[in-house]
Coordinates of C-alpha atoms and ligand atoms in Angstrom, one line a residue:
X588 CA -29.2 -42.8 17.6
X589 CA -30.3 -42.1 21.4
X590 CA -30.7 -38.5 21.4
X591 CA -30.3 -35.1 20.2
X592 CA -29.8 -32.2 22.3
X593 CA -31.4 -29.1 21.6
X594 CA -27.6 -27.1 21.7
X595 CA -24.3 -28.5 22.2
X596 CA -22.0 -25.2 22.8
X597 CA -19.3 -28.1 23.6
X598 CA -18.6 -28.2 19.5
X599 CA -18.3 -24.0 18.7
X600 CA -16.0 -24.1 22.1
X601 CA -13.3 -26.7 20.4
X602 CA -12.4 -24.3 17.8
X603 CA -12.0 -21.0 19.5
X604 CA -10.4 -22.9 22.7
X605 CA -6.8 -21.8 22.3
X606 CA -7.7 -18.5 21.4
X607 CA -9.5 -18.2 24.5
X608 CA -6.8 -19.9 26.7
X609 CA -4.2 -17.7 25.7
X610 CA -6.4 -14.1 25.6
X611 CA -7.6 -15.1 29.9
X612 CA -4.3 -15.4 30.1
X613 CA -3.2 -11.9 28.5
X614 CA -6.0 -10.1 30.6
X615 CA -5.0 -11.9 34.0
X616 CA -1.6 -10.7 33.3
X617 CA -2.6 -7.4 33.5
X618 CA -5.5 -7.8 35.7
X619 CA -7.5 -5.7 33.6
X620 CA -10.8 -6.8 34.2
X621 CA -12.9 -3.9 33.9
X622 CA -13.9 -2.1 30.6
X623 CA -9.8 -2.3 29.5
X624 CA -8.2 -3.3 26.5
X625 CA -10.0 -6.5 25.7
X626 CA -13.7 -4.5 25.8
X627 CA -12.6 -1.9 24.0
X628 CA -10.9 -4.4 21.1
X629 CA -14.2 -6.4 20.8
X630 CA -16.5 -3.1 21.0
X631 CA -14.7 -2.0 17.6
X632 CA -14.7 -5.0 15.9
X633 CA -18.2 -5.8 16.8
X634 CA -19.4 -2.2 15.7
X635 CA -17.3 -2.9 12.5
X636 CA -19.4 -5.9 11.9
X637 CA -22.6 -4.6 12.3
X638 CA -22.1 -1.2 10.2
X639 CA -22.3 0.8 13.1
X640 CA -20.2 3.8 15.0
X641 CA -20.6 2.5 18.1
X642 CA -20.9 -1.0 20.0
X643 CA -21.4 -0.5 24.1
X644 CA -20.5 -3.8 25.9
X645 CA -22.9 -4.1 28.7
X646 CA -23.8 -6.9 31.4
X647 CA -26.9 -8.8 29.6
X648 CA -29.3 -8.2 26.7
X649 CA -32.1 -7.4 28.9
X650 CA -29.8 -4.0 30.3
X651 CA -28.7 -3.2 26.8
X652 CA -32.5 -2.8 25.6
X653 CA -33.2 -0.7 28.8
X654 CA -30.1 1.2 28.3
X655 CA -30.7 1.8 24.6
X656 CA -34.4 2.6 25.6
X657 CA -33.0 5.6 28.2
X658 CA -30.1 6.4 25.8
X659 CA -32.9 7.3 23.1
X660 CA -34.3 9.3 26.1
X661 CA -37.7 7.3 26.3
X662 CA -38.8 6.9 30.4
X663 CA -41.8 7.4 32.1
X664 CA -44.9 8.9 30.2
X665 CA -43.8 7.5 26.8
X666 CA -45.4 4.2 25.2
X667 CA -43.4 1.6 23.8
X668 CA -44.7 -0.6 21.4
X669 CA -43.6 -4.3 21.5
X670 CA -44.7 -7.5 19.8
X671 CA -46.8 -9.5 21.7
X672 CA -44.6 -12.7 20.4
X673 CA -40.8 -12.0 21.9
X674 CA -38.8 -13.4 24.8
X675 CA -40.2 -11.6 28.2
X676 CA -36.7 -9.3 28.4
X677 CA -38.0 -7.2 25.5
X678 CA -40.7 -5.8 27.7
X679 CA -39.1 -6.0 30.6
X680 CA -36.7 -3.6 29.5
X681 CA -39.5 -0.7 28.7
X682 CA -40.5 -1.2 32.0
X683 CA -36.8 -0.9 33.7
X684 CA -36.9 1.9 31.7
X685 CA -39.8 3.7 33.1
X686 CA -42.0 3.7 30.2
X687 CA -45.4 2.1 29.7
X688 CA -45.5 -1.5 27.2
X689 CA -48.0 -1.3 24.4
X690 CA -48.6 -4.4 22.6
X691 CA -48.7 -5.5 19.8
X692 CA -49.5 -8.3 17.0
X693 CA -47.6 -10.5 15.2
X694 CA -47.5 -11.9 11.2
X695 CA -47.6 -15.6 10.2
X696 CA -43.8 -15.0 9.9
X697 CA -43.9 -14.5 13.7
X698 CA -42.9 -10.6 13.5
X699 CA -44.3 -7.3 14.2
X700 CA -47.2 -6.6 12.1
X701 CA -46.7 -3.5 10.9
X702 CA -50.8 -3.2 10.3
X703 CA -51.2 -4.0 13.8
X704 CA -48.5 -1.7 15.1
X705 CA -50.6 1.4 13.2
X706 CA -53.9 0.4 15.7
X707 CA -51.8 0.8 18.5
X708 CA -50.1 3.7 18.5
X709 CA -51.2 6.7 21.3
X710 CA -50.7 10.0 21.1
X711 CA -47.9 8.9 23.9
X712 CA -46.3 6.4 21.4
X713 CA -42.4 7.6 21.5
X714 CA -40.6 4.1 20.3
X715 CA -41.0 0.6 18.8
X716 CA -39.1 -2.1 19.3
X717 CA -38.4 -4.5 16.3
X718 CA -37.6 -7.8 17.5
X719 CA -35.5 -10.3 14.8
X720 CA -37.2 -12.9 16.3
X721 CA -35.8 -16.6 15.6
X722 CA -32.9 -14.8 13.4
X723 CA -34.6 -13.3 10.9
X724 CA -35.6 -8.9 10.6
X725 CA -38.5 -7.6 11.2
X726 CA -39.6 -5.0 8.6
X727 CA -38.0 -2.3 9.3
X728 CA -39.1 -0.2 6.6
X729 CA -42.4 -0.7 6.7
X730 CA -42.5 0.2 10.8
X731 CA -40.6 3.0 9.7
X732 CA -43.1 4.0 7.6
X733 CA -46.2 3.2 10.1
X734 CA -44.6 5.3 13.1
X735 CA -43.0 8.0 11.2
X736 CA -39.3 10.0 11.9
X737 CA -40.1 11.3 15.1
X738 CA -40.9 8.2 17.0
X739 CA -37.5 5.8 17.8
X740 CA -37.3 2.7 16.1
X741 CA -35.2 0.3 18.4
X742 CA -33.7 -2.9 17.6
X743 CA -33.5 -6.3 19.8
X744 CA -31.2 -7.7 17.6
X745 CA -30.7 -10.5 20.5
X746 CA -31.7 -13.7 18.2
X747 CA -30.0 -12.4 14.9
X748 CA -26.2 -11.1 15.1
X749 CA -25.2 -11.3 11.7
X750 CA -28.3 -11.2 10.0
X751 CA -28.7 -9.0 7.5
X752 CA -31.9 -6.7 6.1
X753 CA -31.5 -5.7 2.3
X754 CA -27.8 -6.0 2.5
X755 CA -27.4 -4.1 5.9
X756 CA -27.0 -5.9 9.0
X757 CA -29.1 -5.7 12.4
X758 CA -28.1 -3.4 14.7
X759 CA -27.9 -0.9 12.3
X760 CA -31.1 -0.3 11.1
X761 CA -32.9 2.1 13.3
X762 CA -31.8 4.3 16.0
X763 CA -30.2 2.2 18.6
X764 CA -29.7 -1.6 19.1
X765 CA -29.9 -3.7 21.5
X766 CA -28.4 -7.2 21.4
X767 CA -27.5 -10.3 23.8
X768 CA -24.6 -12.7 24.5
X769 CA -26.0 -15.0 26.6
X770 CA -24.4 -18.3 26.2
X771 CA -27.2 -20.0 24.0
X772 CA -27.0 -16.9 21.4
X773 CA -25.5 -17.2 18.1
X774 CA -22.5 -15.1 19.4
X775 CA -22.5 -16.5 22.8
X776 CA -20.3 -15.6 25.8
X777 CA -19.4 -17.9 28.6
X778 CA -21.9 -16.3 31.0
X779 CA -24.1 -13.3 30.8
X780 CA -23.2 -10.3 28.4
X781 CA -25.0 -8.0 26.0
X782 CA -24.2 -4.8 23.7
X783 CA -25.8 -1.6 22.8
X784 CA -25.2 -0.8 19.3
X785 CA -25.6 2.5 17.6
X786 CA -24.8 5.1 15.3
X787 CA -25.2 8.5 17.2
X788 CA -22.9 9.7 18.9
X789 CA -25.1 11.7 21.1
X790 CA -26.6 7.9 22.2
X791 CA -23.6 6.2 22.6
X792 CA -21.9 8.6 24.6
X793 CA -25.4 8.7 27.3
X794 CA -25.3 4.5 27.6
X795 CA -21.0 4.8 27.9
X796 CA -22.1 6.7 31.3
X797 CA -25.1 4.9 31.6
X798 CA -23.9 1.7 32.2
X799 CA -21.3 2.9 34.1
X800 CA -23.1 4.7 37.3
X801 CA -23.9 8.0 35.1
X802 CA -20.4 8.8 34.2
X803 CA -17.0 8.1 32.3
X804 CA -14.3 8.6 34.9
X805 CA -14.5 7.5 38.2
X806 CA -16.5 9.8 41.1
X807 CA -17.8 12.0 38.1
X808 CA -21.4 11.1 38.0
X809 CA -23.3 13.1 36.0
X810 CA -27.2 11.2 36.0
X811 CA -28.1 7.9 38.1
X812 CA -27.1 5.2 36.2
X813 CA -26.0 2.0 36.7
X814 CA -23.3 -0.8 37.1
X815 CA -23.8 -3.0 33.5
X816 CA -20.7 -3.6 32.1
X817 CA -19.1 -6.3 29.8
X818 CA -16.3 -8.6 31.6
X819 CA -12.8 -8.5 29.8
X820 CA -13.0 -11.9 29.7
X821 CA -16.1 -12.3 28.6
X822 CA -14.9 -9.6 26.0
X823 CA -12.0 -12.2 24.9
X824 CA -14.6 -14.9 24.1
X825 CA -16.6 -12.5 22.0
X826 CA -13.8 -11.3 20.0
X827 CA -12.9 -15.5 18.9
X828 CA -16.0 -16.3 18.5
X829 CA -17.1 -13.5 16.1
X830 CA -14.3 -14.2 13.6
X831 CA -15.8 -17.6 12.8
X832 CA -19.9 -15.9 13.2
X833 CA -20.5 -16.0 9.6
X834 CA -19.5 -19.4 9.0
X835 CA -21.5 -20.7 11.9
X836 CA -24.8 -18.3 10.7
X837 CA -23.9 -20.2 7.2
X838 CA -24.0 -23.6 8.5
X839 CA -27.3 -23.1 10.6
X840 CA -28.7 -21.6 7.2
X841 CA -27.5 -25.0 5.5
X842 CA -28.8 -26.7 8.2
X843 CA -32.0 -25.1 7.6
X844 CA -32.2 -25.7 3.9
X845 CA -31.4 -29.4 4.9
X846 CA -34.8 -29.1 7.1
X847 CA -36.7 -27.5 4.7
X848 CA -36.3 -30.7 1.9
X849 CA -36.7 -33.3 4.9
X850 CA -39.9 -31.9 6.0
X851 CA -41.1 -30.9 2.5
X852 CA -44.1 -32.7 1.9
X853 CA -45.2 -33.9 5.4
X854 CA -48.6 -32.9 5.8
X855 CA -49.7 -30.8 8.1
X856 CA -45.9 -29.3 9.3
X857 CA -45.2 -25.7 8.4
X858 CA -41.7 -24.9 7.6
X859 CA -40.4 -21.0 8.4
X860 CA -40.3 -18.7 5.7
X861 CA -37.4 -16.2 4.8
X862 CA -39.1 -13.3 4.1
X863 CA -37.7 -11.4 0.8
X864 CA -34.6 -9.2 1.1
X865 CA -33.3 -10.9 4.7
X866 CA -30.7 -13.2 5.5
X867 CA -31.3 -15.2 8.1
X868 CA -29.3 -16.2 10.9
X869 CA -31.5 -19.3 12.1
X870 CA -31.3 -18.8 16.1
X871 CA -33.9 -21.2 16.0
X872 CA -35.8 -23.4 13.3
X873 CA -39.4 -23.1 14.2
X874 CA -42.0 -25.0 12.5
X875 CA -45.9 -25.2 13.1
X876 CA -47.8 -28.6 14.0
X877 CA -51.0 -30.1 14.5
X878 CA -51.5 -31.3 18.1
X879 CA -47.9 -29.5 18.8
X880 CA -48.1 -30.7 23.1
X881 CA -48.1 -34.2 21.9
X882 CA -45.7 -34.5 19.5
X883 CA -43.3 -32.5 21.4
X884 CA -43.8 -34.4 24.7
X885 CA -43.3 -37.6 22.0
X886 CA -40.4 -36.2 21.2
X887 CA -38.6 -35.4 24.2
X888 CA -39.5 -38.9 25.5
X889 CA -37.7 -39.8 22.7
X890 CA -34.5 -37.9 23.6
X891 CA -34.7 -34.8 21.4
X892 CA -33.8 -31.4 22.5
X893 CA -37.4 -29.6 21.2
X894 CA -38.8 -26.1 22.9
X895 CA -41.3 -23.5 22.3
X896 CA -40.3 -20.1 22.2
X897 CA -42.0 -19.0 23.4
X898 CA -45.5 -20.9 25.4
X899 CA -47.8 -17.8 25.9
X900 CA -47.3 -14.2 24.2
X901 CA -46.1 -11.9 26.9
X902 CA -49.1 -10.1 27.7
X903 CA -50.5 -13.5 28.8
X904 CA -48.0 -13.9 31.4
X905 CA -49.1 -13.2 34.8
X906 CA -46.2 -10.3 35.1
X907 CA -48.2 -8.4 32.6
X908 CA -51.5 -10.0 31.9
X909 CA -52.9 -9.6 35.8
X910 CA -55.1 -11.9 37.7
X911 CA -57.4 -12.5 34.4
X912 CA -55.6 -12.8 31.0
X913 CA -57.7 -10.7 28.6
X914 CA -57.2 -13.5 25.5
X915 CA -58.4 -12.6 21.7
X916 CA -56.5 -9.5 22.1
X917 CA -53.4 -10.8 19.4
X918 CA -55.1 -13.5 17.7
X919 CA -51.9 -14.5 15.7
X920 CA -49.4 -14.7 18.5
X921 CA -52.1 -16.2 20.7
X922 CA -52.5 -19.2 17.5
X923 CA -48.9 -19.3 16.7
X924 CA -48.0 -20.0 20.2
X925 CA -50.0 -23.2 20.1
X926 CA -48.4 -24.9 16.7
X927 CA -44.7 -23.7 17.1
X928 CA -42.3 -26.3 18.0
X929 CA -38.4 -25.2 17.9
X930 CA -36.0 -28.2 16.4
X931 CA -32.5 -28.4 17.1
X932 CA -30.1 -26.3 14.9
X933 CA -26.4 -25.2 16.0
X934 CA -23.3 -25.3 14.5
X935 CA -22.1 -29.0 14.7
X936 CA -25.3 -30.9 14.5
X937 CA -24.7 -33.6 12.1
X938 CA -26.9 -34.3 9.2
X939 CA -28.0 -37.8 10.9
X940 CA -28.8 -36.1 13.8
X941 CA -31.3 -34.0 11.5
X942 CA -32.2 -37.1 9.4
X943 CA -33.1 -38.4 13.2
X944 CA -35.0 -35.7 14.5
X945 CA -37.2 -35.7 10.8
X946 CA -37.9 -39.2 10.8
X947 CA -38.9 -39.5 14.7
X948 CA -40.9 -36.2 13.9
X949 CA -42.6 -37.8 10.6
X950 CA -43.5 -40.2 12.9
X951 CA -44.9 -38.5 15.8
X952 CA -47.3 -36.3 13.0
X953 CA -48.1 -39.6 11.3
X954 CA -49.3 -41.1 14.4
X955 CA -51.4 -38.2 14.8
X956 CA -53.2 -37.8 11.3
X957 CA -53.9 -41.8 12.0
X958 CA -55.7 -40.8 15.4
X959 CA -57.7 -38.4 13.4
X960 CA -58.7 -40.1 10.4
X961 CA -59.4 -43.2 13.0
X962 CA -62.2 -41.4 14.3
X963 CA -63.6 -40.3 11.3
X964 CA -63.7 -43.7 10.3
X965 CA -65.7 -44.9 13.3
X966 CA -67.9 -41.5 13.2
Ligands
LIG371 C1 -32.1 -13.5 25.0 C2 -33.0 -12.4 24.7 C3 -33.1 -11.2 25.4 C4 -32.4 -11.0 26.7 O1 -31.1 -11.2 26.8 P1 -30.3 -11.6 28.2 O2 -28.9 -11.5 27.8 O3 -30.8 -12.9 28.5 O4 -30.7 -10.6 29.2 C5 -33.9 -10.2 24.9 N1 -34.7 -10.3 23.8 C6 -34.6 -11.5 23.1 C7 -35.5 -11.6 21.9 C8 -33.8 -12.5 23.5 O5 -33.9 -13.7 22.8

């Protein structure tokens, strides 16, 4: 074995290709590009799956968190509570929105602490967003215990379609969703996309004009909105894909299992817990090492696709952090993001690709437990 790429969409593409063929086809036939038939198909099946009324293509994940965010009528004045520990586009979003990004910690299962979350409300405090980060739910319950009714729980469901929370699916369990399909997701189109899911109809009907510059039908605008809407064809992709979701969320959770027994054992390697009452989807398989920058720059010299996601919490970034990153301030996500190290899992790797990436990864931690117990031998 020479390498192993972190994500090869090559292998989820060979069973949906005729599909795909012959649905561009239908929608070029009818040059029916924007929000036509195709949209609207995959919008009802997608709400379908998730449990929801309503699912609102739109042009990325980072619009449908905004639009979800102004669609649950939070903008400038209200705080919005994120985790510290998500992909930048979560915050982002608050900001597009208008509203002000609070901050806040993580738990060793790399979610929103819900104890944390209860230091940082303000009186200002109008939503939260719970991130299912790596594929798994965050808490819902328990931040819907810690913010109360009045304040809107919102979902970035982007890392987790299909996962499920005590049964129910995210997306549906707060006020309004927000989810991506850029290519690398577990439902990935073939270029930028996203969705707003939802069960009012009061929300869904704002983000329908939302995303389409403030109204339904054309020259009636009724707010300033914008242009953020889901391609037909990407909308063709989406609907083949999502047919075959579960099995591919069921072979990155056999995948995962696989991981779990390799790694079992290896001292010093953390594997990621499923926290009772989810299913998780596995967008990524993070573990926690010692000495993480050297064993994954080993490991990438070694031809295997391993990341971090993600390097520095986001209010560490210079976008939000300033000229002088206050650190200490999230003391988990500020740890965490030193030990993580994200292996490669996708529908299609093969188990001597995993046995690989294991044994090279055995080897890299080996190497340094040696260095370590070297110097204690010559102290
Ligand atoms: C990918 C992602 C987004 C943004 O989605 P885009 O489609 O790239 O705009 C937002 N939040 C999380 C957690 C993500 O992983």
């Amino acid at each position: 074995m020479t390498s192993v790429p972190m994500l090869d969409l090559s292998l989820q593409h060979a069973q949906v290709a005729d599909e795909i063929r012959s649905g561009f086809d239908r929608v070029i036939a009818t040059s029916s590009y924007i929000l036509g038939p195709a949209v609207r198909e995959f919008e009802a099946a997608f709400a379908d799956y998730c449990g929801v009324g309503h699912a609102i293509g739109v042009g990325t994940g980072t619009d449908a968190i905004e639009l979800a965010l102004r669609g649950a009528g939070i903008g400038p004045g209200d705080d919005v509570v994120v985790p510290a520990n998500t992909f930048v586009a979560t915050a982002e979003a608050v900001l597009r929105a208008g509203a002000t990004v609070v901050f806040a910690d993580c738990d060793e299962d790399f979610l929103l602490d819900p104890h944390d979350l209860r230091t940082r409300m303000t009186p200002r405090t109008r939503a939260v967003i719970a991130v299912h980060l790596y594929g798994q739910t965050a808490a819902v319950d328990e931040i819907r215990a810690v913010v109360g009714p009045s304040v809107a729980l919102i979902e970035d469901a982007a890392q987790a379609q299909g996962a499920r929370y005590h049964g129910r699916r995210a997306g549906s369990l707060g006020d309004v969703a927000g989810t991506s399909f850029y290519p690398g997701k577990n439902l990935g189109a073939y270029g930028d996309g996203g969705a707003v899911m939802t069960s009012s109809h009061a929300i869904a009907e704002r983000v329908k004009m939302l995303r389409n510059h403030g109204g339904v039908r054309k020259y009636e605008h009724w707010e300033v909105g914008t242009n953020s809407r889901l391609d037909s064809l990407q909308a063709v992709v989406l609907s083949a894909k999502l047919t075959r979701l579960d099995d591919w969320n069921a072979e990155r959770r056999h995948l995962a299992e696989r991981y779990d027994g390799l790694l079992a054992g290896l001292s010093g390697v953390t594997c990621p817990r499923t926290v009772p009452g989810n299913e998780h989807v596995y967008h990524q398989y993070v573990v926690r090492v010692p000495d993480r920058d050297r064993i994954l720059a080993e490991l990438t010299a070694e031809g295997i696709g391993v990341g971090i996601h993600y390097p520095l919490p986001v209010p560490l970034l210079p976008a939000f952090a300033g000229p002088v990153p206050a650190t200490g301030a999230f003391p988990v996500a500020e740890r965490l993001a030193n030990e993580i190290l994200s292996l490669p899992i996708y529908p299609g790797l093969t188990h001597a690709q995993q046995d690989y990436v294991a044994e090279r990864l055995a080897l890299a931690i080996g190497r340094s437990t040696a260095v370590v117990s070297g110097t204690r031998a010559a102290g």
